[in-house]
mmCIF file of C-alpha atoms in Angstrom:
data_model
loop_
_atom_site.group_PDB
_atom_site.id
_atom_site.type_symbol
_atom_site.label_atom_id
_atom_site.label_comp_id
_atom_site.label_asym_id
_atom_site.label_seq_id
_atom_site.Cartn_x
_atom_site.Cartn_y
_atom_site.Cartn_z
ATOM 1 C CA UNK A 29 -59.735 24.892 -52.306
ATOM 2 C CA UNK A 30 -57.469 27.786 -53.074
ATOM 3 C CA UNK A 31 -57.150 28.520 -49.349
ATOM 4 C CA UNK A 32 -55.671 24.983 -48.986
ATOM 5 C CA UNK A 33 -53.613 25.081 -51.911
ATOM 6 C CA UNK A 34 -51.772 27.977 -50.548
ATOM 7 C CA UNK A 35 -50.994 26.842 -46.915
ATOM 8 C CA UNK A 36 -50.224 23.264 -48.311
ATOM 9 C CA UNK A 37 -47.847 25.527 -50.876
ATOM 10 C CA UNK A 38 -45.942 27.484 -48.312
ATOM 11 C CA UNK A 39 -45.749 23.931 -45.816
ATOM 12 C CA UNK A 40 -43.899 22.097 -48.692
ATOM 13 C CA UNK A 41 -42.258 24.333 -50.537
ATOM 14 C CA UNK A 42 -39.286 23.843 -48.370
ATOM 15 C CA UNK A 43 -38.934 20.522 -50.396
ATOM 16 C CA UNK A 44 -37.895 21.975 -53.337
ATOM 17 C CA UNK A 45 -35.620 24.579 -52.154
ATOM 18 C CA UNK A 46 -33.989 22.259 -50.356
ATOM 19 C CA UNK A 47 -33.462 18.522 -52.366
ATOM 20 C CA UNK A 48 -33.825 16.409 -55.327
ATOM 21 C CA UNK A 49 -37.148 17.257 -56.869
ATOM 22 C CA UNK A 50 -36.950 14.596 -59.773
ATOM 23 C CA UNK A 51 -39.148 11.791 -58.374
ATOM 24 C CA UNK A 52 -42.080 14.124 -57.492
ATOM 25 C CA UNK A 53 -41.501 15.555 -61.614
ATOM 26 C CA UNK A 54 -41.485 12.317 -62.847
ATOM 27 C CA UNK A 55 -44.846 11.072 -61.099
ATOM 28 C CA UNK A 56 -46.194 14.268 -61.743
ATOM 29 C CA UNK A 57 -45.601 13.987 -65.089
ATOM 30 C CA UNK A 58 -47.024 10.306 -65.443
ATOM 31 C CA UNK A 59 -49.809 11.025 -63.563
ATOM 32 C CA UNK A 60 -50.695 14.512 -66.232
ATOM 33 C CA UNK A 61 -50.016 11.751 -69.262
ATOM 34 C CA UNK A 62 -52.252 9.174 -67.073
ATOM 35 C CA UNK A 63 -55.211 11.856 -66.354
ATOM 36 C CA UNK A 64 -55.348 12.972 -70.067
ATOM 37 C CA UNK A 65 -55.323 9.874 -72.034
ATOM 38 C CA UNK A 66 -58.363 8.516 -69.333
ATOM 39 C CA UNK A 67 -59.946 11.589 -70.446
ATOM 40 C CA UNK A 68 -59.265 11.400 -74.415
ATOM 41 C CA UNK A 69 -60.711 7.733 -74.027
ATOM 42 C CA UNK A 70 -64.159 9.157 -73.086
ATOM 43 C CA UNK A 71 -63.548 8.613 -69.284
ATOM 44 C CA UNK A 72 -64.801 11.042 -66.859
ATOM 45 C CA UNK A 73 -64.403 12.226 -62.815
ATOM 46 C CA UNK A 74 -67.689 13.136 -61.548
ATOM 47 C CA UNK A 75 -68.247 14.323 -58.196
ATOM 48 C CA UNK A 76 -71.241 14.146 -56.307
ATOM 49 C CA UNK A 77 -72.857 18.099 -55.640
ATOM 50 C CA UNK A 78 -72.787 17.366 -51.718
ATOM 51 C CA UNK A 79 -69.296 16.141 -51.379
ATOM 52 C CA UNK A 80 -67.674 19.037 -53.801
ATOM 53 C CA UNK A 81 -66.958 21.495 -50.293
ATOM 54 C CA UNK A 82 -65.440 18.608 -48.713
ATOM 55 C CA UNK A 83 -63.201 17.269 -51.753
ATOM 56 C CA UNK A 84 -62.770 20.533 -52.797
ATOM 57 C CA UNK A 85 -60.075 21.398 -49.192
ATOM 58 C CA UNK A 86 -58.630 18.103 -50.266
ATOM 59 C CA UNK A 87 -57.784 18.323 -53.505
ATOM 60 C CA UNK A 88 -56.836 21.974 -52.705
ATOM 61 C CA UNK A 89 -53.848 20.444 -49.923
ATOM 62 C CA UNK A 90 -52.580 18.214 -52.627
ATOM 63 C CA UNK A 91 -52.339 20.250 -55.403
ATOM 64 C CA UNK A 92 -50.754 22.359 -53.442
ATOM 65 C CA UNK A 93 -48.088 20.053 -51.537
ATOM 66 C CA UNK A 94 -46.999 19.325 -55.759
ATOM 67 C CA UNK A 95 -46.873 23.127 -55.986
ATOM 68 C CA UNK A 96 -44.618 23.233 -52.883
ATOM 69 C CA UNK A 97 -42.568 20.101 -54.405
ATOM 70 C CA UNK A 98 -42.328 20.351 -57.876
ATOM 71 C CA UNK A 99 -43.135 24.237 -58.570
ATOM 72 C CA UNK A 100 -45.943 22.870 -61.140
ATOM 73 C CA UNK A 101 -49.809 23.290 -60.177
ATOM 74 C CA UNK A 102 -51.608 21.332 -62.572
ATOM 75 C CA UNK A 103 -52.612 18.218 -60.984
ATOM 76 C CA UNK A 104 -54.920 17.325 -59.199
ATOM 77 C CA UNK A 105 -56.163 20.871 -59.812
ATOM 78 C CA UNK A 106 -56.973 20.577 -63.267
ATOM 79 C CA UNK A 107 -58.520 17.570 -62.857
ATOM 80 C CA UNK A 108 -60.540 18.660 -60.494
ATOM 81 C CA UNK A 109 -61.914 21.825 -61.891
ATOM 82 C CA UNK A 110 -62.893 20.015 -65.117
ATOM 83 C CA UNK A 111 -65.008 17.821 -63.538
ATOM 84 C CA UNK A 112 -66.896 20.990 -62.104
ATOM 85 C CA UNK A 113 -68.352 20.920 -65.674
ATOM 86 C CA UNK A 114 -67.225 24.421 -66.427
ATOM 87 C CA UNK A 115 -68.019 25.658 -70.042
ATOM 88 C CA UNK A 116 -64.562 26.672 -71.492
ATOM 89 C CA UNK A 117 -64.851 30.408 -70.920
ATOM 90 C CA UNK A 118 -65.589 29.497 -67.185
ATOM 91 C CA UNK A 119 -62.986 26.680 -67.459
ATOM 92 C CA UNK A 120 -60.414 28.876 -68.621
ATOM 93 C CA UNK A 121 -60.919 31.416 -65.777
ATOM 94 C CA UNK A 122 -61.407 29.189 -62.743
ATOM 95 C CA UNK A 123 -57.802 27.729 -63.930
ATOM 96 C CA UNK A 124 -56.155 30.999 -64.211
ATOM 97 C CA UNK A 125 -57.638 32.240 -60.424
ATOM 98 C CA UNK A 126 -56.326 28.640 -59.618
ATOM 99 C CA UNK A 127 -52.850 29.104 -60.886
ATOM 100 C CA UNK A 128 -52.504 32.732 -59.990
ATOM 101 C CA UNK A 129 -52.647 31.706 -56.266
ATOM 102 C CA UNK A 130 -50.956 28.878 -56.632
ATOM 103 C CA UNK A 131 -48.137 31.017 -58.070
ATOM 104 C CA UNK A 132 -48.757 34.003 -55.672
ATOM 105 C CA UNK A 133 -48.400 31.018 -52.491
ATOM 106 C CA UNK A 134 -45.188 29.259 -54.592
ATOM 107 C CA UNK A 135 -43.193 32.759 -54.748
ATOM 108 C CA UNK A 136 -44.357 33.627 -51.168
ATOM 109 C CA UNK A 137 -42.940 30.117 -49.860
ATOM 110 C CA UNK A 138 -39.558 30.453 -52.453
ATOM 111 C CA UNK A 139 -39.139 33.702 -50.973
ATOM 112 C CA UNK A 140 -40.133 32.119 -47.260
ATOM 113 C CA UNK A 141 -36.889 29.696 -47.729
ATOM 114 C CA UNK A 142 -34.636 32.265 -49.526
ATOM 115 C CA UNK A 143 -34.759 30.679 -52.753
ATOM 116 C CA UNK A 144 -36.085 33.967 -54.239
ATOM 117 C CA UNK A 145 -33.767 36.278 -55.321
ATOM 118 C CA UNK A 146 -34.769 39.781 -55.501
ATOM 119 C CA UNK A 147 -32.363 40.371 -58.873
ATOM 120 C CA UNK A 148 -35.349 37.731 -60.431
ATOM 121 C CA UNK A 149 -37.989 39.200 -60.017
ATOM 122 C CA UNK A 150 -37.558 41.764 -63.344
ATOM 123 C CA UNK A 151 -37.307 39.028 -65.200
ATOM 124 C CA UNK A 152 -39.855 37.202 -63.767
ATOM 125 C CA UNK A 153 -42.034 40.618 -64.342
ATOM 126 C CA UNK A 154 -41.003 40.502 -68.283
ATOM 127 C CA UNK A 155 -42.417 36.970 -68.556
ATOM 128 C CA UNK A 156 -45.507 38.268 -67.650
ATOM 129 C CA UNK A 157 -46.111 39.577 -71.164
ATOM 130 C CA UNK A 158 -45.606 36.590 -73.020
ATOM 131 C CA UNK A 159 -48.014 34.867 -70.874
ATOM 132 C CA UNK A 160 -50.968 37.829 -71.387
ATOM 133 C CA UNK A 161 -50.448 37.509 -75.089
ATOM 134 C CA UNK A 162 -51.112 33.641 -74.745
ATOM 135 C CA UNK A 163 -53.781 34.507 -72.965
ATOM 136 C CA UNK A 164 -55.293 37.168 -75.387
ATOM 137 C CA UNK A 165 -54.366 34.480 -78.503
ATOM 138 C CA UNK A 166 -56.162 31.769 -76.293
ATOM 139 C CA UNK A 167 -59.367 33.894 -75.749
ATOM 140 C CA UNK A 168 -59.598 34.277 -79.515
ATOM 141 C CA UNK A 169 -58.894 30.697 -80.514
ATOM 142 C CA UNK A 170 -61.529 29.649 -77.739
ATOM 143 C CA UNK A 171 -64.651 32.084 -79.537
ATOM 144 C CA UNK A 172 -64.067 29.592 -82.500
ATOM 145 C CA UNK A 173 -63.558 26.652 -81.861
ATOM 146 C CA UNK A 174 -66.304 23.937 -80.422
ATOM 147 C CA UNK A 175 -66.029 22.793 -76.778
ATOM 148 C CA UNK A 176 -64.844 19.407 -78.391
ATOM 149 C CA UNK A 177 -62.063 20.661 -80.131
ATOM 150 C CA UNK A 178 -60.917 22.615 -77.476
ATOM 151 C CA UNK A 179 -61.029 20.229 -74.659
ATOM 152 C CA UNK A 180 -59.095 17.524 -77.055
ATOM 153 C CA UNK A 181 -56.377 20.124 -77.489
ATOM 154 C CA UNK A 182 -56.389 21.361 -73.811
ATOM 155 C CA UNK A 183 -55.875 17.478 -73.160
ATOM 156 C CA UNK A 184 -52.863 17.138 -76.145
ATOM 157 C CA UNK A 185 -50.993 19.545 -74.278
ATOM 158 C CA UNK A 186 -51.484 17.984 -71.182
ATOM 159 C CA UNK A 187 -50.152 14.526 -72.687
ATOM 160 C CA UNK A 188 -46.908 16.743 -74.074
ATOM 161 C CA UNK A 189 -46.166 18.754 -70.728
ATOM 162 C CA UNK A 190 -46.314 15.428 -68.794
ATOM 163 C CA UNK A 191 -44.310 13.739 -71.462
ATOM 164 C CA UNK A 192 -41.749 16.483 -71.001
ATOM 165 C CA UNK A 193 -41.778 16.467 -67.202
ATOM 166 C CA UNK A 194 -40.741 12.552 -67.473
ATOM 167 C CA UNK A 195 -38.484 13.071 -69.861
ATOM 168 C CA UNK A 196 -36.423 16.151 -68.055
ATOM 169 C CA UNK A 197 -36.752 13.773 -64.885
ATOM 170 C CA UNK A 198 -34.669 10.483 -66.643
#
């Protein structure tokens, strides 16, 4: 998966150095709001053991063709790796090696097409802290609350970051 996600990343991110990026956020957007509120109605994605490799390139060139359009990594990624039926710990960690090279392949293809300035990158570096202390906060919060609770609120913020996307996209 990750290998596809970052060759799909570096093919398309041309698209969003170079045009109108506010269709692909929109449907991006409904399709987070979409995912989450199947979930939060007790739906689920399972995937057969035997057919996870074979998915797994697919999903992997989709997710990252959004990452090369939209700059956002979350679907079908996310998705996908919760119906791996990770516990959250595992959860938690196969997103974050997920969105670290989805990252890694967006900043490599932004950089590809010139759309990286150097004079960013500092910046880029400070936000780097904020994001570790979420992290550290999220580790904590995730020793004590129950699976349940957790995925529910995992899912919340997935129904306000898609909200948001469609929203920023009208």
């Amino acid at each position: 998966m990750l290998l596809t996600v970052v060759v799909a990343t570096l093919l398309a991110s041309a698209w969003i150095t170079g045009g109108d990026t506010t269709r692909t956020q929109f449907a991006l957007g409904v399709a987070l709001v979409a995912y989450a509120i199947w979930t939060l109605a007790g739906k689920k994605i399972t995937v057969a053991p035997q057919r996870e490799k074979s998915y797994s390139l697919v999903i992997g060139f989709v997710t990252g063709l959004l990452t090369g359009g939209t700059g956002v990594f979350v679907m079908p990624a996310v998705p996908w790796i919760q119906s791996l039926g990770f516990e959250k710990d595992e959860l938690v960690q196969a997103l974050g090696i997920s969105f670290t090279f989805s990252t890694l392949a967006l900043a490599l293809g932004l950089w590809w097409h010139n759309a990286l300035p150097v004079q960013s990158l500092s910046l880029s570096a400070l936000a780097i802290v904020p994001a570790l202390i979420g992290q550290w906060i999220g580790t904590r919060v995730r020793r004590v609350i129950s699976p349940l609770v957790f995925k529910r609120c995992f899912l919340f913020c997935l129904v306000g970051l898609g909200t948001e996307m469609m929203l920023r996209a009208v």
